[in-house]
mmCIF file of C-alpha atoms in Angstrom:
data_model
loop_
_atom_site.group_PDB
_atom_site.id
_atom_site.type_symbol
_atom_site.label_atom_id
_atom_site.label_comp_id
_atom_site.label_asym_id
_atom_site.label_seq_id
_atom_site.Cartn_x
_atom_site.Cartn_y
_atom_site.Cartn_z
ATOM 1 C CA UNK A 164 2.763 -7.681 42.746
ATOM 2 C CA UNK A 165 0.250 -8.591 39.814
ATOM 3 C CA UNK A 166 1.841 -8.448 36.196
ATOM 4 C CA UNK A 167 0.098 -6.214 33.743
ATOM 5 C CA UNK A 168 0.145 -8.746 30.828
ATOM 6 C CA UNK A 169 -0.603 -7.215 27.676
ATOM 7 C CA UNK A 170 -1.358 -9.105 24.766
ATOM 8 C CA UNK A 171 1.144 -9.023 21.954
ATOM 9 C CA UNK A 172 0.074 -7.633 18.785
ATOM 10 C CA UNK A 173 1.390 -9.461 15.558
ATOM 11 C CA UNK A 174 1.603 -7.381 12.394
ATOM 12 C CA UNK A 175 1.180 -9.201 8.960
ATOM 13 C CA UNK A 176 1.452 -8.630 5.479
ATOM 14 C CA UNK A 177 0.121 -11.390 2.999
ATOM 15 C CA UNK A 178 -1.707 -10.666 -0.552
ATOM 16 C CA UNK A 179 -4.899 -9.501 -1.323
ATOM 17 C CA UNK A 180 -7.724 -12.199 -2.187
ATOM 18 C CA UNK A 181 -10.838 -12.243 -3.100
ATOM 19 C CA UNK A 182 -12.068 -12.532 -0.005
ATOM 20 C CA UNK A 183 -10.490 -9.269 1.693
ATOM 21 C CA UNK A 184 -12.689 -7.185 -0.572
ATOM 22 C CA UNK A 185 -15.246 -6.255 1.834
ATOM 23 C CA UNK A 186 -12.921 -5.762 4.139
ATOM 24 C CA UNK A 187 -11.049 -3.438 1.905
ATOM 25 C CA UNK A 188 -14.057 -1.321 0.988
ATOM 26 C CA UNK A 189 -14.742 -0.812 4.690
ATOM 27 C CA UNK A 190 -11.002 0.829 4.823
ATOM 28 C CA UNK A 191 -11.636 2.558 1.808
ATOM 29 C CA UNK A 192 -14.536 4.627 2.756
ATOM 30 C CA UNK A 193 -13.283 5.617 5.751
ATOM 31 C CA UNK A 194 -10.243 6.833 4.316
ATOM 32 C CA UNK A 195 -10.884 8.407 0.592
ATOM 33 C CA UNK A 196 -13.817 10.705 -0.593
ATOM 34 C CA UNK A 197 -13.771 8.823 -4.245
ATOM 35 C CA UNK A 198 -13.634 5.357 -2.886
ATOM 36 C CA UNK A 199 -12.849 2.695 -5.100
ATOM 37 C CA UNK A 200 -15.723 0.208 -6.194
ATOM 38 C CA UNK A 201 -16.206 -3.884 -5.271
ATOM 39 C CA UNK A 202 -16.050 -4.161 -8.998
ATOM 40 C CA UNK A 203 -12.967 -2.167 -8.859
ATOM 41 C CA UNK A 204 -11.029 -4.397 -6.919
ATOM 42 C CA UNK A 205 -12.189 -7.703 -8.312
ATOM 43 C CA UNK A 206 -11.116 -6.396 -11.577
ATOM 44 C CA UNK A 207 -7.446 -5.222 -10.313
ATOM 45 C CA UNK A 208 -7.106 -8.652 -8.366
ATOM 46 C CA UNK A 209 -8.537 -11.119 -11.333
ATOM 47 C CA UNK A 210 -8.003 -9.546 -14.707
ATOM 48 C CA UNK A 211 -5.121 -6.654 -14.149
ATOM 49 C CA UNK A 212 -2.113 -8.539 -14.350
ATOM 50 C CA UNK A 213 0.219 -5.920 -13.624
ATOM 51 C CA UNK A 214 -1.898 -5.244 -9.992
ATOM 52 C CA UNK A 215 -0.147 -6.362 -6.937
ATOM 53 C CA UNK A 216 -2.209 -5.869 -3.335
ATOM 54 C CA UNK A 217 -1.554 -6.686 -0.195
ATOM 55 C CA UNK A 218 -3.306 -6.738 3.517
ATOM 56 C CA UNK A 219 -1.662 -5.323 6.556
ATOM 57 C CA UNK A 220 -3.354 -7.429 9.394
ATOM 58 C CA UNK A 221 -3.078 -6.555 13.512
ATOM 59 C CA UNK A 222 -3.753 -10.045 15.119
ATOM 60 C CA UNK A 223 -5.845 -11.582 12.665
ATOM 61 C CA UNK A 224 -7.827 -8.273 10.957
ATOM 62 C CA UNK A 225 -7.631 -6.173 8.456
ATOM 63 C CA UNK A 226 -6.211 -3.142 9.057
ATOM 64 C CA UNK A 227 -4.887 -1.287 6.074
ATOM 65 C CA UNK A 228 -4.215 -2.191 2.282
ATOM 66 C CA UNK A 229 -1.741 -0.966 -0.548
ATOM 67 C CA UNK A 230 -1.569 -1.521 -4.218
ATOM 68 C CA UNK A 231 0.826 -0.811 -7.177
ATOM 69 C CA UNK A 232 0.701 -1.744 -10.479
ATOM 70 C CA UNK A 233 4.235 -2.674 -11.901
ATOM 71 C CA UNK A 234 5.101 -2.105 -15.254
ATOM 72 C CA UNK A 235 8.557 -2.134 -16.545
ATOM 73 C CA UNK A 236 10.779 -1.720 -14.087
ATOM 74 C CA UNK A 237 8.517 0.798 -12.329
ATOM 75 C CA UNK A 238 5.759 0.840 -9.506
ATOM 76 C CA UNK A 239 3.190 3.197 -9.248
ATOM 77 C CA UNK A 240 1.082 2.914 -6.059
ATOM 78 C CA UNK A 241 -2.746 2.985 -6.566
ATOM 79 C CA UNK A 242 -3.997 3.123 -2.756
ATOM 80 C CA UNK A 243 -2.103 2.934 0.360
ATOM 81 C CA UNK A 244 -4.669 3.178 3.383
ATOM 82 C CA UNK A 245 -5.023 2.525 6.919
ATOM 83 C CA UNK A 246 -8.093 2.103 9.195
ATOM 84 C CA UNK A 247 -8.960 5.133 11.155
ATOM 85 C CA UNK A 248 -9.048 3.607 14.575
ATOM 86 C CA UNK A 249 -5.481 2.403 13.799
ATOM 87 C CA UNK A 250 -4.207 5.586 12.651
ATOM 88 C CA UNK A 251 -1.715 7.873 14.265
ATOM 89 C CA UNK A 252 0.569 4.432 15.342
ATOM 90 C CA UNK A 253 2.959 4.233 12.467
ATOM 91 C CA UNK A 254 0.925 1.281 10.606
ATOM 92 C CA UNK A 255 1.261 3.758 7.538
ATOM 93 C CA UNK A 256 4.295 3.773 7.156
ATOM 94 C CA UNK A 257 5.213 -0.507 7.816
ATOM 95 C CA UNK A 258 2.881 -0.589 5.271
ATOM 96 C CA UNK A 259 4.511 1.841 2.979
ATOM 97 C CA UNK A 260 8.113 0.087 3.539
ATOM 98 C CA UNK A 261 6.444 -3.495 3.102
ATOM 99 C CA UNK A 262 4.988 -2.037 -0.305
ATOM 100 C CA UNK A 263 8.173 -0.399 -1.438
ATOM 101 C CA UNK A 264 10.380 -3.502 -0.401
ATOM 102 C CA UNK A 265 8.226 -6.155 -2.517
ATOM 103 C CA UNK A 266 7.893 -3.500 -5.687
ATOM 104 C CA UNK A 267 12.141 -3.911 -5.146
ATOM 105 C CA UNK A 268 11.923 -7.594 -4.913
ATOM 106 C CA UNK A 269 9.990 -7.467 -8.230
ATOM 107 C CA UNK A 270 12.642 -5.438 -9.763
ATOM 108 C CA UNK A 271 11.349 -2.383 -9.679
ATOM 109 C CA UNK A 272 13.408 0.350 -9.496
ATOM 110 C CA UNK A 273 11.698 2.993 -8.907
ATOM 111 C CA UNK A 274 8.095 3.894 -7.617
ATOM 112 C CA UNK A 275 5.600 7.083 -8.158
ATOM 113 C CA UNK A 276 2.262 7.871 -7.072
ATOM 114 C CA UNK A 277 -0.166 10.718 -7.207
ATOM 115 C CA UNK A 278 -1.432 12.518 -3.696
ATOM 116 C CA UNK A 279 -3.524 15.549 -2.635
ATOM 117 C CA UNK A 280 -2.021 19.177 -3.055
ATOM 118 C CA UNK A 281 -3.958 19.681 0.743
ATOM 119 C CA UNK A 282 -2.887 16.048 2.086
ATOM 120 C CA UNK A 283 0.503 17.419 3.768
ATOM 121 C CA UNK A 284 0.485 14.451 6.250
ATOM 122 C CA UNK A 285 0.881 11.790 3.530
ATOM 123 C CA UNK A 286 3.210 13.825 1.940
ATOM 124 C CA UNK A 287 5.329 14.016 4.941
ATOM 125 C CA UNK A 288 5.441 10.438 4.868
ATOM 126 C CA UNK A 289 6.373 10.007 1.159
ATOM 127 C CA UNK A 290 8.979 12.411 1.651
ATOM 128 C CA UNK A 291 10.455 10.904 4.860
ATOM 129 C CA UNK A 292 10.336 7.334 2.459
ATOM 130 C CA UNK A 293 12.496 9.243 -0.295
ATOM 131 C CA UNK A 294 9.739 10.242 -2.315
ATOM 132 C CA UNK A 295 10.408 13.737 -4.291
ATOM 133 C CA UNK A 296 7.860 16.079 -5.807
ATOM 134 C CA UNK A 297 7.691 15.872 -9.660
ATOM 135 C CA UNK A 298 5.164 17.578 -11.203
ATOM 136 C CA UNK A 299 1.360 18.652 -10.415
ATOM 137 C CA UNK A 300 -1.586 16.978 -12.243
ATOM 138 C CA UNK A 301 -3.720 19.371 -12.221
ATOM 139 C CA UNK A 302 -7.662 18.929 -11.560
ATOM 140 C CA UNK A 303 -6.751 15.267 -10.672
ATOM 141 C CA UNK A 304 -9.254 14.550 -8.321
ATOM 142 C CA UNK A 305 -12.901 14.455 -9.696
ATOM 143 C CA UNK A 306 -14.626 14.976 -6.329
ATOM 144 C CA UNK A 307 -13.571 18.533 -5.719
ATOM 145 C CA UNK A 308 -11.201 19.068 -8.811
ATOM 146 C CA UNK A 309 -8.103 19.365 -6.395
ATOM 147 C CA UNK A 310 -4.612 18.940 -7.422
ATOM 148 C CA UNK A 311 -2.214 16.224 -7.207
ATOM 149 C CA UNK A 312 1.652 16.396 -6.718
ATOM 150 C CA UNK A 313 3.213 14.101 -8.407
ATOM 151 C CA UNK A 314 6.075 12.101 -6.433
ATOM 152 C CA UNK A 315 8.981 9.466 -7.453
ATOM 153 C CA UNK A 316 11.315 7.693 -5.384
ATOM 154 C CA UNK A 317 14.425 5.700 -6.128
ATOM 155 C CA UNK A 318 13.863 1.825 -4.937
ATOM 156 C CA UNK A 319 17.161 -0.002 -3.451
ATOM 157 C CA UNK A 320 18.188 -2.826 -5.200
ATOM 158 C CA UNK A 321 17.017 -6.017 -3.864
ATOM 159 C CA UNK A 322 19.407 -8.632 -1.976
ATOM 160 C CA UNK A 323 18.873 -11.931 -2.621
ATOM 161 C CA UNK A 324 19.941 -14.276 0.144
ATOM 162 C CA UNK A 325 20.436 -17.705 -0.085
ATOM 163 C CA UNK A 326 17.316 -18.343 1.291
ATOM 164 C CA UNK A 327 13.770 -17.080 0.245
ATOM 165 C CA UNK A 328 10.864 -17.789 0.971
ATOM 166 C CA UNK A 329 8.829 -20.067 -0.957
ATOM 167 C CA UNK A 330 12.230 -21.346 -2.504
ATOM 168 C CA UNK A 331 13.408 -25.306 -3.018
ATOM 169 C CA UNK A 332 16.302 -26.103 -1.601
ATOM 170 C CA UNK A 333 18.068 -29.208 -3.776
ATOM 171 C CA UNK A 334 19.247 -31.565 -1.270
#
């Protein structure tokens, strides 16, 4: 009997260059009405120095994105997205937890972010990752003049181990 060998899929997380950008704008149209600029992005990753952005890659590509700005000890997340051909799988939410878990290795302590009134799916995945409703901005979104809720989540302290990565080890 012939094996059905699938091949495995490796999920990775690494920071944002330079080079991701057109990659990112690709995942940015498909997923926002207002989508953010080349410029944007090469401003946030070379002269913002409280941006942090990573990529979420599926066997070598780009699948998704997520940002934050940290200031103090609070993150608030700019974009979070997700290629459409990708979506429905979870990927959303790895990426959410691998964006929550560095803005607690930073020392953050707690994290915030802005979403639709009408975008009930990301919501339900804020809420699921702690996130509470704090507040409306209203008229927040200059494409349609839609609403945004307001959400903030408590971050769990980070555990250092004896090991990190990146560290030196004296010998």
């Amino acid at each position: 009997m012939a094996k059905n060998i699938q091949r495995e899929e490796k999920l990775e997380f690494r920071l944002m260059q330079l080079d991701d950008i057109p990659d990112v704008l690709e995942i940015e149209h498909e997923a926002f009405t207002l989508p953010w600029t080349e410029e944007a992005f090469r401003n946030e990753l070379t002269m913002n120095h409280f941006a942090k952005y990573m990529i979420m890659e599926l066997n070598g590509q780009a699948i998704g994105y997520a940002g934050m700005w940290t200031i103090m000890d609070e993150a608030h997340i700019t974009n979070i997205a997700v290629r459409e051909a990708f979506r429905g799988r979870k990927l959303g939410d790895k990426l959410l937890d691998e964006l929550m878990q560095t803005a607690s290795y930073l020392g953050m302590e707690r994290m915030t972010l802005e979403v639709r009134v009408t975008n009930r799916i990301a919501q339900g995945l804020y809420e699921k990752k702690g996130f509470k409703p704090a507040g409306v901005r209203k008229g927040y979104y200059s494409d349609n003049n839609e609403d945004a809720v307001i959400m903030w989540a408590d971050l769990p302290a980070h555990k250092a181990s004896d090991e990190q990565e990146g560290s030196v080890q004296e010998q």
